[in-house]
Amino acid sequence: MKTSNEIESCNYCIYKKLLFDSLNDKEYQEVNNSRTEHIYSRGEIIRKEGDPINSFLYLRSGLIKLYKTNKSGKDHILSINKPGDFISLLSIFSNSVYKYSITAIEETKVCEVELQSLQKVIVSNSAFALRVLNRMSNVSDDIIESQFEIRQRQVKGRIAYFLLFLADRIYHGREFRLPITRREIGELISMTTENTIRTLSEFRKDGIISMDGKIITILDYDRMQSISKTG
Amino acid sequence: MKTSNEIESCNYCIYKKLLFDSLNDKEYQEVNNSRTEHIYSRGEIIRKEGDPINSFLYLRSGLIKLYKTNKSGKDHILSINKPGDFISLLSIFSNSVYKYSITAIEETKVCEVELQSLQKVIVSNSAFALRVLNRMSNVSDDIIESQFEIRQRQVKGRIAYFLLFLADRIYHGREFRLPITRREIGELISMTTENTIRTLSEFRKDGIISMDGKIITILDYDRMQSISKTG
DNA sequence: CGCGGCTTTGATGTTCATCAAGTAAAGTGG
DNA sequence: CCACTTTACTTGATGAACATCAAAGCCGCG
């Protein structure tokens, strides 16, 4: 992890509109003065389940995964998040430690604001508080939603759902580089690595996707959607 | 649904300590004046996915299920909640409609506070706001936690996990009446009704539980725990 | 260059869903 | 309150979906 010496201005940050718009100058200074920026490279752990929470984190650029590790040491990915999503969940108000681990799956820039400063501003500015809550609850709701969608499908449908998630919500295009390994896809959709690979290969053989290592192109979008719905 | 004419005092309510303790007299009046009580009998729908949110709900007595219905019409239960848990999720601050359906699975008393009153008090009293958030985020976190636990087990482990949940967290004893049907257990643990029944029967044959209709007694608690862990 | 993690495919067996068919229990209308 | 209808429960048989084990090629990195 690298901490930037020169802090970037928030003027062009997506969070400017999403969040900080409702702050007055003094409040903004309070937040900004306690704000630091950190850059994590692919694979670096940002926070571990059980780490103490003493700051509020949001993702400025890059991509992260939220996951939990079970007693056997197996990871289960809860969600993949992009800029605009919060990293900190609501636990920052209730739990003293992180309930989930967070790892960068691409080079990722994270903004960190000390919890004390955030709380000060939240108490004084209820419009801001509402926005923070709003965003945080979205993260939880999205996790619950996607788990709901995953659990009612079988392998093919799960893979299709995941590929469409990447195409539509993350990369906004039909060709992209898989940000995670095939093992991790398995950890996300609750399947073994082998079956994940087998299903991707089937999609390739059936002409639904083309695949070159991690580069995936969705060739038949309609069929993919149909598999995601029915599978 | 029956609406009580005489509103009960909050003095002996569990939420008194959990929530309303931090309110001053004026704030308490604000909340209490807009508060109504409703009694739902077993099976009655309290809110449906998509219903507009215009109040804040909490469970005073009884038992409810939170669930979502998929496009094929199949229900998936997200959680079972008891008094002390909130019914309203964080969506009350962000979404205008319920994201989950809520149904009483036992005779249930629900307190309802108009959203406007709640928001007024939240803005004026940050200690109260924090407590509300706290409780609400717990509900989301619990859903995510239990889905995480369920998805890494197979049938026997899932059933064992669920029975231990009932014994330890809901009924605080080894003998209890199943609050939901076997089909609903399937909807909760993502299994078919038949396999749910078969597994319960196996547990009975193996002397781990005894079963008389909906009455379950856990005979061998240790073995049940071991199945929940390893299965 | 070699080691470890990732990827791939095949063979095999287990777990689970589906279908079928019947009993029991619970709710409903006359 | 009883006949009727629906829903819940149960068991067995069968096949599909999936995990596991095994073995080998690939790739990146120190």
Short mmCIF file of C-alpha atoms (C1' of nucleotides) in Angstrom, two decimals:
data_model
loop_
_atom_site.label_atom_id
_atom_site.label_comp_id
_atom_site.label_asym_id
_atom_site.label_seq_id
_atom_site.Cartn_x
_atom_site.Cartn_y
_atom_site.Cartn_z
CA MET A 1 0.00 0.00 0.00
CA LYS A 2 1.26 3.43 -0.99
CA THR A 3 0.08 6.62 0.66
CA SER A 4 -0.04 9.61 -1.62
CA ASN A 5 1.92 12.63 -0.59
CA GLU A 6 -0.10 15.02 -2.64
CA ILE A 7 -3.76 14.70 -1.97
CA GLU A 8 -5.88 15.16 -5.05
CA SER A 9 -8.56 17.78 -5.13
CA CYS A 10 -12.09 16.51 -4.70
CA ASN A 11 -13.38 18.76 -7.44
CA TYR A 12 -13.44 16.08 -10.07
CA CYS A 13 -14.15 13.18 -7.76
CA ILE A 14 -17.43 11.31 -8.26
CA TYR A 15 -18.04 11.57 -4.54
CA LYS A 16 -18.08 15.36 -4.76
CA LYS A 17 -21.60 15.23 -6.13
CA LEU A 18 -22.63 12.04 -4.41
CA LEU A 19 -21.68 13.14 -0.95
CA PHE A 20 -19.80 16.29 -0.23
CA ASP A 21 -22.07 18.63 -2.10
CA SER A 22 -24.20 19.15 0.95
CA LEU A 23 -21.34 20.22 3.21
CA ASN A 24 -20.59 23.84 3.99
CA ASP A 25 -17.01 25.12 3.84
CA LYS A 26 -16.24 24.46 7.45
CA GLU A 27 -17.61 20.93 7.34
CA TYR A 28 -15.77 20.19 4.16
CA GLN A 29 -12.52 21.38 5.74
CA GLU A 30 -13.14 19.15 8.73
CA VAL A 31 -13.51 16.12 6.51
CA ASN A 32 -10.81 17.07 4.07
CA ASN A 33 -8.20 17.76 6.71
CA SER A 34 -8.49 14.28 8.09
CA ARG A 35 -8.62 12.73 4.65
CA THR A 36 -5.76 10.62 3.29
CA GLU A 37 -5.38 8.72 0.05
CA HIS A 38 -3.96 5.26 -0.38
CA ILE A 39 -3.14 3.22 -3.41
CA TYR A 40 -3.37 -0.56 -3.28
CA SER A 41 -2.07 -2.77 -6.03
CA ARG A 42 -3.83 -5.84 -7.36
CA GLY A 43 -4.07 -8.52 -4.68
CA GLU A 44 -3.24 -6.27 -1.75
CA ILE A 45 -5.42 -6.63 1.30
CA ILE A 46 -7.05 -3.34 2.30
CA ARG A 47 -8.70 -4.56 5.50
CA LYS A 48 -9.06 -7.91 7.18
CA GLU A 49 -12.09 -9.34 8.93
CA GLY A 50 -11.53 -8.43 12.58
CA ASP A 51 -9.40 -5.33 11.95
CA PRO A 52 -10.46 -2.39 14.14
CA ILE A 53 -12.59 0.22 12.41
CA ASN A 54 -11.32 3.74 12.95
CA SER A 55 -11.91 5.34 9.63
CA PHE A 56 -14.42 5.62 6.87
CA LEU A 57 -13.33 4.30 3.46
CA TYR A 58 -14.56 4.86 -0.03
CA LEU A 59 -13.33 3.65 -3.34
CA ARG A 60 -12.12 6.35 -5.67
CA SER A 61 -10.88 4.22 -8.52
CA GLY A 62 -10.21 0.57 -9.17
CA LEU A 63 -12.08 -2.53 -8.06
CA ILE A 64 -12.31 -4.44 -4.79
CA LYS A 65 -13.84 -7.61 -3.42
CA LEU A 66 -15.64 -8.01 -0.11
CA TYR A 67 -15.34 -11.51 1.32
CA LYS A 68 -15.44 -13.69 4.38
CA THR A 69 -13.22 -16.63 5.25
CA ASN A 70 -14.77 -19.68 6.88
CA LYS A 71 -13.29 -21.95 9.52
CA SER A 72 -11.82 -24.29 6.92
CA GLY A 73 -9.96 -21.36 5.41
CA LYS A 74 -12.11 -21.15 2.30
CA ASP A 75 -13.04 -17.69 1.07
CA HIS A 76 -16.54 -16.71 0.06
CA ILE A 77 -16.85 -13.53 -1.95
CA LEU A 78 -19.84 -11.39 -1.05
CA SER A 79 -19.53 -8.70 -3.68
CA ILE A 80 -17.34 -6.88 -6.14
CA ASN A 81 -17.45 -3.13 -5.84
CA LYS A 82 -16.56 -0.25 -8.06
CA PRO A 83 -15.99 3.48 -7.56
CA GLY A 84 -19.12 5.11 -6.19
CA ASP A 85 -19.70 2.19 -3.83
CA PHE A 86 -18.64 2.56 -0.26
CA ILE A 87 -16.20 0.17 1.24
CA SER A 88 -17.17 0.84 4.81
CA LEU A 89 -20.44 -0.73 5.67
CA LEU A 90 -22.80 0.39 8.35
CA SER A 91 -20.75 -1.53 10.82
CA ILE A 92 -18.71 1.63 11.21
CA PHE A 93 -21.46 2.91 13.47
CA SER A 94 -22.04 -0.27 15.38
CA ASN A 95 -19.17 -2.70 15.23
CA SER A 96 -15.70 -1.87 16.34
CA VAL A 97 -14.18 -4.34 13.89
CA TYR A 98 -14.66 -5.16 10.23
CA LYS A 99 -17.04 -8.02 9.54
CA TYR A 100 -15.64 -8.61 6.05
CA SER A 101 -12.23 -8.61 4.46
CA ILE A 102 -11.47 -6.24 1.61
CA THR A 103 -8.89 -6.82 -1.12
CA ALA A 104 -8.00 -4.82 -4.22
CA ILE A 105 -8.56 -6.83 -7.39
CA GLU A 106 -7.24 -4.04 -9.59
CA GLU A 107 -5.00 -1.12 -8.77
CA THR A 108 -7.22 0.80 -6.43
CA LYS A 109 -7.27 4.27 -4.91
CA VAL A 110 -9.01 4.55 -1.58
CA CYS A 111 -9.90 7.71 0.34
CA GLU A 112 -9.82 7.43 4.09
CA VAL A 113 -11.50 9.84 6.51
CA GLU A 114 -11.01 9.56 10.25
CA LEU A 115 -14.16 8.30 11.89
CA GLN A 116 -14.20 11.12 14.44
CA SER A 117 -14.31 13.80 11.75
CA LEU A 118 -17.02 11.99 9.87
CA GLN A 119 -19.13 11.62 12.97
CA LYS A 120 -18.72 15.28 13.85
CA VAL A 121 -20.08 16.31 10.48
CA ILE A 122 -22.82 13.72 10.52
CA VAL A 123 -24.16 15.11 13.78
CA SER A 124 -24.13 18.68 12.51
CA ASN A 125 -25.46 18.03 9.02
CA SER A 126 -28.41 15.72 8.70
CA ALA A 127 -28.64 16.00 4.91
CA PHE A 128 -25.11 14.69 4.71
CA ALA A 129 -25.87 11.99 7.24
CA LEU A 130 -28.77 10.81 5.13
CA ARG A 131 -26.60 10.57 2.05
CA VAL A 132 -23.96 8.57 3.85
CA LEU A 133 -26.59 6.20 5.17
CA ASN A 134 -28.16 5.91 1.82
CA ARG A 135 -24.95 4.86 0.15
CA MET A 136 -24.01 2.48 2.90
CA SER A 137 -27.32 0.74 2.95
CA ASN A 138 -27.06 0.29 -0.80
CA VAL A 139 -23.95 -1.80 -0.35
CA SER A 140 -25.70 -4.16 2.08
CA ASP A 141 -28.82 -4.29 -0.04
CA ASP A 142 -26.77 -5.12 -3.12
CA ILE A 143 -25.04 -7.98 -1.35
CA ILE A 144 -28.38 -9.42 -0.24
CA GLU A 145 -29.87 -8.91 -3.69
CA SER A 146 -27.03 -10.61 -5.54
CA GLN A 147 -26.91 -13.54 -3.13
CA PHE A 148 -30.64 -13.92 -3.68
CA GLU A 149 -30.14 -13.98 -7.44
CA ILE A 150 -27.21 -16.39 -7.25
CA ARG A 151 -28.78 -18.93 -4.95
CA GLN A 152 -31.80 -19.60 -7.15
CA ARG A 153 -29.74 -20.40 -10.24
CA GLN A 154 -27.57 -23.36 -11.13
CA VAL A 155 -24.02 -23.15 -12.47
CA LYS A 156 -24.73 -21.98 -16.00
CA GLY A 157 -27.19 -19.38 -14.80
CA ARG A 158 -24.80 -18.20 -12.10
CA ILE A 159 -21.90 -17.78 -14.51
CA ALA A 160 -24.14 -16.01 -17.01
CA TYR A 161 -25.43 -13.71 -14.27
CA PHE A 162 -21.88 -12.89 -13.23
CA LEU A 163 -20.65 -12.23 -16.78
CA LEU A 164 -23.61 -9.95 -17.42
CA PHE A 165 -22.87 -8.18 -14.14
CA LEU A 166 -19.33 -7.47 -15.36
CA ALA A 167 -20.46 -6.43 -18.84
CA ASP A 168 -23.38 -4.25 -17.77
CA ARG A 169 -22.44 -2.82 -14.42
CA ILE A 170 -18.67 -2.78 -14.27
CA TYR A 171 -17.16 -2.51 -17.74
CA HIS A 172 -20.13 -1.26 -19.77
CA GLY A 173 -19.16 -3.31 -22.77
CA ARG A 174 -19.18 -6.84 -24.10
CA GLU A 175 -15.43 -7.31 -24.07
CA PHE A 176 -13.47 -7.12 -20.82
CA ARG A 177 -10.70 -8.67 -18.80
CA LEU A 178 -11.87 -10.94 -15.96
CA PRO A 179 -10.77 -9.09 -12.82
CA ILE A 180 -10.64 -12.26 -10.75
CA THR A 181 -9.36 -15.80 -11.18
CA ARG A 182 -11.63 -18.70 -12.00
CA ARG A 183 -11.20 -19.93 -8.47
CA GLU A 184 -12.51 -16.61 -7.21
CA ILE A 185 -15.49 -16.77 -9.55
CA GLY A 186 -16.22 -20.07 -7.84
CA GLU A 187 -15.93 -18.41 -4.44
CA LEU A 188 -18.42 -15.78 -5.57
CA ILE A 189 -21.07 -18.10 -6.99
CA SER A 190 -20.52 -20.99 -4.55
CA MET A 191 -19.18 -23.48 -7.07
CA THR A 192 -15.93 -25.39 -7.48
CA THR A 193 -13.17 -24.02 -9.67
CA GLU A 194 -13.47 -27.01 -12.02
CA ASN A 195 -17.15 -26.53 -12.70
CA THR A 196 -16.65 -22.83 -13.20
CA ILE A 197 -14.00 -23.53 -15.84
CA ARG A 198 -16.07 -26.27 -17.46
CA THR A 199 -19.03 -23.94 -17.79
CA LEU A 200 -16.95 -21.15 -19.30
CA SER A 201 -15.53 -23.68 -21.78
CA GLU A 202 -19.04 -24.79 -22.68
CA PHE A 203 -20.07 -21.21 -23.33
CA ARG A 204 -17.08 -20.92 -25.62
CA LYS A 205 -17.87 -24.14 -27.47
CA ASP A 206 -21.47 -23.02 -27.88
CA GLY A 207 -20.32 -19.74 -29.38
CA ILE A 208 -21.82 -17.63 -26.62
CA ILE A 209 -18.48 -16.14 -25.59
CA SER A 210 -14.94 -16.08 -26.86
CA MET A 211 -12.16 -16.48 -24.35
CA ASP A 212 -8.45 -15.74 -24.49
CA GLY A 213 -7.02 -16.24 -21.03
CA LYS A 214 -8.75 -13.60 -18.95
CA ILE A 215 -10.17 -11.66 -21.89
CA ILE A 216 -13.82 -12.47 -22.40
CA THR A 217 -16.07 -11.31 -25.21
CA ILE A 218 -19.78 -11.90 -25.06
CA LEU A 219 -20.69 -12.90 -28.61
CA ASP A 220 -24.34 -13.78 -28.12
CA TYR A 221 -25.71 -11.37 -25.56
CA ASP A 222 -29.32 -12.47 -25.98
CA ARG A 223 -28.54 -16.11 -25.36
CA MET A 224 -26.49 -15.12 -22.33
CA GLN A 225 -29.44 -13.21 -20.93
CA SER A 226 -31.72 -16.13 -21.57
CA ILE A 227 -29.33 -18.49 -19.73
CA SER A 228 -29.10 -16.05 -16.86
CA LYS A 229 -32.88 -15.98 -16.59
CA THR A 230 -33.70 -19.64 -17.04
CA GLY A 231 -30.58 -21.38 -15.74
CA MET B 1 -54.66 -7.29 10.82
CA LYS B 2 -56.16 -5.76 13.95
CA THR B 3 -55.28 -2.28 15.14
CA SER B 4 -55.33 -1.88 18.89
CA ASN B 5 -57.56 0.81 20.30
CA GLU B 6 -55.68 1.13 23.50
CA ILE B 7 -52.01 1.72 22.92
CA GLU B 8 -49.84 -0.04 25.45
CA SER B 9 -47.35 1.90 27.50
CA CYS B 10 -43.77 1.67 26.42
CA ASN B 11 -42.56 1.32 29.97
CA TYR B 12 -42.18 -2.42 29.85
CA CYS B 13 -41.32 -2.70 26.18
CA ILE B 14 -37.89 -4.08 25.30
CA TYR B 15 -37.43 -1.16 22.93
CA LYS B 16 -37.69 1.28 25.80
CA LYS B 17 -34.14 0.51 26.77
CA LEU B 18 -32.91 -0.37 23.31
CA LEU B 19 -34.06 2.81 21.68
CA PHE B 20 -36.22 5.34 23.41
CA ASP B 21 -34.08 5.78 26.46
CA SER B 22 -32.10 8.53 24.79
CA LEU B 23 -35.13 10.67 23.92
CA ASN B 24 -36.19 13.68 25.95
CA ASP B 25 -39.85 14.14 26.86
CA LYS B 26 -40.71 16.22 23.84
CA GLU B 27 -39.04 13.84 21.44
CA TYR B 28 -40.69 10.86 23.06
CA GLN B 29 -44.08 12.56 22.71
CA GLU B 30 -43.40 13.23 19.04
CA VAL B 31 -42.70 9.58 18.42
CA ASN B 32 -45.37 8.23 20.70
CA ASN B 33 -48.15 10.41 19.29
CA SER B 34 -47.62 9.02 15.83
CA ARG B 35 -47.23 5.49 17.08
CA THR B 36 -49.87 2.82 16.43
CA GLU B 37 -49.99 -0.85 17.27
CA HIS B 38 -51.12 -3.65 15.02
CA ILE B 39 -51.67 -7.32 15.59
CA TYR B 40 -51.14 -9.78 12.79
CA SER B 41 -52.15 -13.39 13.04
CA ARG B 42 -50.12 -16.33 11.79
CA GLY B 43 -49.74 -16.20 8.01
CA GLU B 44 -50.85 -12.60 7.60
CA ILE B 45 -48.76 -10.45 5.29
CA ILE B 46 -47.43 -7.36 7.05
CA ARG B 47 -45.82 -5.72 4.02
CA LYS B 48 -45.25 -6.79 0.45
CA GLU B 49 -42.18 -6.24 -1.69
CA GLY B 50 -42.95 -3.04 -3.56
CA ASP B 51 -45.29 -1.52 -0.95
CA PRO B 52 -44.54 2.15 -0.30
CA ILE B 53 -42.57 2.88 2.84
CA ASN B 54 -44.12 5.57 4.97
CA SER B 55 -43.54 4.31 8.43
CA PHE B 56 -40.97 2.70 10.63
CA LEU B 57 -41.82 -0.74 11.98
CA TYR B 58 -40.51 -2.80 14.85
CA LEU B 59 -41.53 -6.14 16.21
CA ARG B 60 -42.88 -6.07 19.71
CA SER B 61 -43.84 -9.70 20.11
CA GLY B 62 -44.19 -12.72 17.89
CA LEU B 63 -42.11 -13.88 14.96
CA ILE B 64 -41.84 -12.79 11.32
CA LYS B 65 -40.11 -13.87 8.14
CA LEU B 66 -38.42 -11.59 5.62
CA TYR B 67 -38.49 -12.97 2.09
CA LYS B 68 -38.34 -12.23 -1.58
CA THR B 69 -40.34 -13.81 -4.38
CA ASN B 70 -38.60 -14.58 -7.67
CA LYS B 71 -40.00 -14.32 -11.18
CA SER B 72 -41.18 -17.94 -11.15
CA GLY B 73 -43.20 -17.17 -8.04
CA LYS B 74 -40.95 -19.10 -5.67
CA ASP B 75 -40.27 -17.56 -2.28
CA HIS B 76 -36.82 -17.34 -0.76
CA ILE B 77 -36.69 -16.60 2.94
CA LEU B 78 -33.92 -14.23 3.98
CA SER B 79 -34.35 -14.33 7.72
CA ILE B 80 -36.59 -15.05 10.64
CA ASN B 81 -36.80 -12.25 13.17
CA LYS B 82 -37.84 -11.96 16.76
CA PRO B 83 -38.73 -9.09 19.11
CA GLY B 84 -35.80 -6.74 19.42
CA ASP B 85 -35.07 -6.95 15.73
CA PHE B 86 -36.27 -4.20 13.48
CA ILE B 87 -38.57 -4.97 10.64
CA SER B 88 -37.78 -1.84 8.69
CA LEU B 89 -34.41 -2.06 7.06
CA LEU B 90 -32.23 0.83 6.10
CA SER B 91 -34.21 1.17 2.94
CA ILE B 92 -36.50 3.47 4.88
CA PHE B 93 -33.92 6.18 4.34
CA SER B 94 -33.18 5.44 0.72
CA ASN B 95 -35.87 3.43 -1.00
CA SER B 96 -39.42 4.53 -1.28
CA VAL B 97 -40.67 0.95 -1.41
CA TYR B 98 -40.00 -2.25 0.53
CA LYS B 99 -37.39 -4.51 -0.99
CA TYR B 100 -38.58 -7.54 0.96
CA SER B 101 -41.93 -8.97 1.94
CA ILE B 102 -42.77 -9.49 5.59
CA THR B 103 -45.19 -12.07 6.96
CA ALA B 104 -46.13 -13.01 10.50
CA ILE B 105 -45.31 -16.63 11.26
CA GLU B 106 -46.75 -16.42 14.73
CA GLU B 107 -49.27 -14.02 16.22
CA THR B 108 -47.29 -10.81 16.07
CA LYS B 109 -47.58 -7.35 17.53
CA VAL B 110 -45.98 -4.58 15.50
CA CYS B 111 -45.39 -0.96 16.48
CA GLU B 112 -45.59 1.55 13.68
CA VAL B 113 -44.21 5.10 13.83
CA GLU B 114 -44.79 7.59 11.03
CA LEU B 115 -41.62 8.15 9.09
CA GLN B 116 -41.88 11.92 9.36
CA SER B 117 -41.90 11.85 13.15
CA LEU B 118 -38.99 9.46 13.24
CA GLN B 119 -36.96 11.61 10.89
CA LYS B 120 -37.71 14.73 12.91
CA VAL B 121 -36.32 13.11 16.03
CA ILE B 122 -33.37 11.59 14.22
CA VAL B 123 -32.29 15.00 13.02
CA SER B 124 -32.57 16.52 16.47
CA ASN B 125 -31.06 13.68 18.46
CA SER B 126 -27.92 12.10 17.13
CA ALA B 127 -27.56 9.58 19.94
CA PHE B 128 -30.98 8.24 19.02
CA ALA B 129 -30.08 8.27 15.33
CA LEU B 130 -27.04 6.17 16.06
CA ARG B 131 -29.07 3.60 17.94
CA VAL B 132 -31.59 3.31 15.17
CA LEU B 133 -28.83 2.85 12.63
CA ASN B 134 -27.15 0.35 14.79
CA ARG B 135 -30.20 -1.83 15.08
CA MET B 136 -31.05 -1.56 11.43
CA SER B 137 -27.60 -2.43 10.26
CA ASN B 138 -27.69 -5.47 12.51
CA VAL B 139 -30.64 -6.84 10.58
CA SER B 140 -28.79 -6.54 7.26
CA ASP B 141 -25.60 -7.93 8.72
CA ASP B 142 -27.45 -10.89 10.19
CA ILE B 143 -29.00 -11.71 6.83
CA ILE B 144 -25.61 -11.60 5.14
CA GLU B 145 -24.05 -13.65 7.93
CA SER B 146 -26.68 -16.38 7.87
CA GLN B 147 -26.65 -16.63 4.07
CA PHE B 148 -22.88 -17.00 4.31
CA GLU B 149 -23.24 -19.81 6.81
CA ILE B 150 -25.97 -21.57 4.84
CA ARG B 151 -24.27 -21.48 1.46
CA GLN B 152 -21.15 -23.31 2.58
CA ARG B 153 -23.03 -26.27 4.02
CA GLN B 154 -24.92 -29.11 2.43
CA VAL B 155 -28.42 -30.24 3.39
CA LYS B 156 -27.65 -31.93 6.70
CA GLY B 157 -25.46 -29.08 7.82
CA ARG B 158 -28.03 -26.51 6.78
CA ILE B 159 -30.85 -28.21 8.63
CA ALA B 160 -28.68 -28.64 11.71
CA TYR B 161 -27.68 -24.98 11.54
CA PHE B 162 -31.32 -23.95 11.31
CA LEU B 163 -32.47 -26.18 14.18
CA LEU B 164 -29.67 -24.85 16.37
CA PHE B 165 -30.67 -21.31 15.38
CA LEU B 166 -34.19 -21.99 16.62
CA ALA B 167 -33.03 -23.72 19.79
CA ASP B 168 -30.34 -21.22 20.74
CA ARG B 169 -31.51 -17.89 19.45
CA ILE B 170 -35.28 -18.05 19.26
CA TYR B 171 -36.67 -20.51 21.79
CA HIS B 172 -33.75 -20.88 24.19
CA GLY B 173 -34.43 -24.55 24.71
CA ARG B 174 -34.07 -27.93 23.07
CA GLU B 175 -37.79 -28.53 22.58
CA PHE B 176 -39.85 -26.20 20.43
CA ARG B 177 -42.58 -26.02 17.83
CA LEU B 178 -41.34 -25.40 14.28
CA PRO B 179 -42.69 -21.95 13.45
CA ILE B 180 -42.64 -22.63 9.72
CA THR B 181 -43.62 -25.47 7.40
CA ARG B 182 -41.11 -27.86 5.92
CA ARG B 183 -41.56 -26.17 2.59
CA GLU B 184 -40.58 -22.88 4.18
CA ILE B 185 -37.52 -24.44 5.76
CA GLY B 186 -36.59 -25.40 2.21
CA GLU B 187 -37.15 -21.83 1.08
CA LEU B 188 -34.83 -20.64 3.83
CA ILE B 189 -31.97 -23.05 3.22
CA SER B 190 -32.37 -23.29 -0.57
CA MET B 191 -33.40 -26.93 -0.69
CA THR B 192 -36.46 -28.80 -1.90
CA THR B 193 -39.26 -29.69 0.50
CA GLU B 194 -38.63 -33.40 -0.04
CA ASN B 195 -34.98 -33.27 0.90
CA THR B 196 -35.77 -31.14 3.92
CA ILE B 197 -38.24 -33.77 5.11
CA ARG B 198 -35.90 -36.64 4.32
CA THR B 199 -33.11 -35.03 6.33
CA LEU B 200 -35.36 -34.39 9.31
CA SER B 201 -36.49 -38.03 9.15
CA GLU B 202 -32.87 -39.17 9.05
CA PHE B 203 -32.09 -37.10 12.13
CA ARG B 204 -35.02 -38.81 13.83
CA LYS B 205 -33.92 -42.29 12.78
CA ASP B 206 -30.41 -41.54 14.00
CA GLY B 207 -31.75 -40.47 17.38
CA ILE B 208 -30.51 -36.91 17.05
CA ILE B 209 -33.99 -35.43 17.32
CA SER B 210 -37.47 -36.58 18.13
CA MET B 211 -40.31 -35.28 16.05
CA ASP B 212 -44.05 -35.15 16.55
CA GLY B 213 -45.55 -33.10 13.77
CA LYS B 214 -44.13 -29.65 14.30
CA ILE B 215 -42.77 -30.36 17.76
CA ILE B 216 -39.04 -30.98 17.66
CA THR B 217 -36.78 -32.05 20.49
CA ILE B 218 -33.05 -32.02 20.08
CA LEU B 219 -31.93 -35.21 21.81
CA ASP B 220 -28.24 -35.17 20.96
CA TYR B 221 -27.16 -31.54 21.02
CA ASP B 222 -23.47 -32.31 20.59
CA ARG B 223 -23.97 -34.42 17.50
CA MET B 224 -26.22 -31.70 16.08
CA GLN B 225 -23.48 -29.15 16.60
CA SER B 226 -20.96 -31.40 14.99
CA ILE B 227 -23.21 -31.89 11.94
CA SER B 228 -23.75 -28.15 11.72
CA LYS B 229 -20.00 -27.61 11.73
CA THR B 230 -18.86 -30.37 9.39
CA GLY B 231 -21.90 -30.85 7.12
"C1'" DC C 1 15.02 -22.10 -14.62
"C1'" DG C 2 12.13 -23.94 -11.39
"C1'" DC C 3 8.42 -23.38 -8.18
"C1'" DG C 4 3.76 -22.37 -7.05
"C1'" DG C 5 -0.50 -21.00 -8.38
"C1'" DC C 6 -3.73 -20.97 -12.22
"C1'" DT C 7 -6.08 -23.47 -15.84
"C1'" DT C 8 -7.92 -27.40 -18.17
"C1'" DT C 9 -9.99 -31.98 -19.10
"C1'" DG C 10 -11.48 -36.58 -17.91
"C1'" DA C 11 -13.32 -40.25 -14.94
"C1'" DT C 12 -16.05 -41.42 -11.07
"C1'" DG C 13 -19.19 -41.21 -7.35
"C1'" DT C 14 -22.18 -38.43 -4.24
"C1'" DT C 15 -25.63 -35.21 -3.47
"C1'" DC C 16 -29.60 -33.46 -4.66
"C1'" DA C 17 -33.85 -32.29 -7.69
"C1'" DT C 18 -37.59 -34.21 -9.90
"C1'" DC C 19 -41.48 -37.16 -10.54
"C1'" DA C 20 -44.88 -39.99 -8.66
"C1'" DA C 21 -48.20 -41.44 -5.42
"C1'" DG C 22 -50.19 -41.75 -1.18
"C1'" DT C 23 -51.47 -40.31 3.77
"C1'" DA C 24 -52.45 -36.85 7.08
"C1'" DA C 25 -53.90 -32.39 8.55
"C1'" DA C 26 -56.01 -28.06 8.10
"C1'" DG C 27 -59.01 -24.84 6.25
"C1'" DT C 28 -63.79 -23.77 3.79
"C1'" DG C 29 -68.44 -23.47 2.57
"C1'" DG C 30 -73.02 -25.42 2.91
"C1'" DC D 1 -70.56 -29.83 12.07
"C1'" DC D 2 -69.56 -32.56 8.25
"C1'" DA D 3 -68.19 -33.18 3.44
"C1'" DC D 4 -65.00 -31.28 0.55
"C1'" DT D 5 -60.91 -29.10 -0.98
"C1'" DT D 6 -56.64 -27.67 -0.41
"C1'" DT D 7 -52.25 -27.68 1.61
"C1'" DA D 8 -48.80 -30.11 4.21
"C1'" DC D 9 -46.20 -34.18 4.86
"C1'" DT D 10 -43.90 -38.53 3.61
"C1'" DT D 11 -41.39 -42.22 1.04
"C1'" DG D 12 -39.43 -44.35 -2.97
"C1'" DA D 13 -37.32 -44.53 -7.56
"C1'" DT D 14 -34.66 -42.29 -11.06
"C1'" DG D 15 -31.61 -39.28 -13.32
"C1'" DA D 16 -29.29 -34.79 -13.52
"C1'" DA D 17 -26.19 -31.64 -11.49
"C1'" DC D 18 -22.31 -31.18 -9.15
"C1'" DA D 19 -18.02 -32.30 -6.15
"C1'" DT D 20 -14.01 -34.79 -5.90
"C1'" DC D 21 -9.84 -36.91 -7.41
"C1'" DA D 22 -6.28 -37.21 -10.68
"C1'" DA D 23 -3.05 -35.65 -14.04
"C1'" DA D 24 -0.98 -32.54 -17.02
"C1'" DG D 25 0.06 -28.07 -19.43
"C1'" DC D 26 0.59 -23.15 -18.71
"C1'" DC D 27 2.17 -18.85 -16.95
"C1'" DG D 28 4.40 -15.40 -14.12
"C1'" DC D 29 7.80 -14.31 -10.99
"C1'" DG D 30 11.77 -14.41 -8.11
#
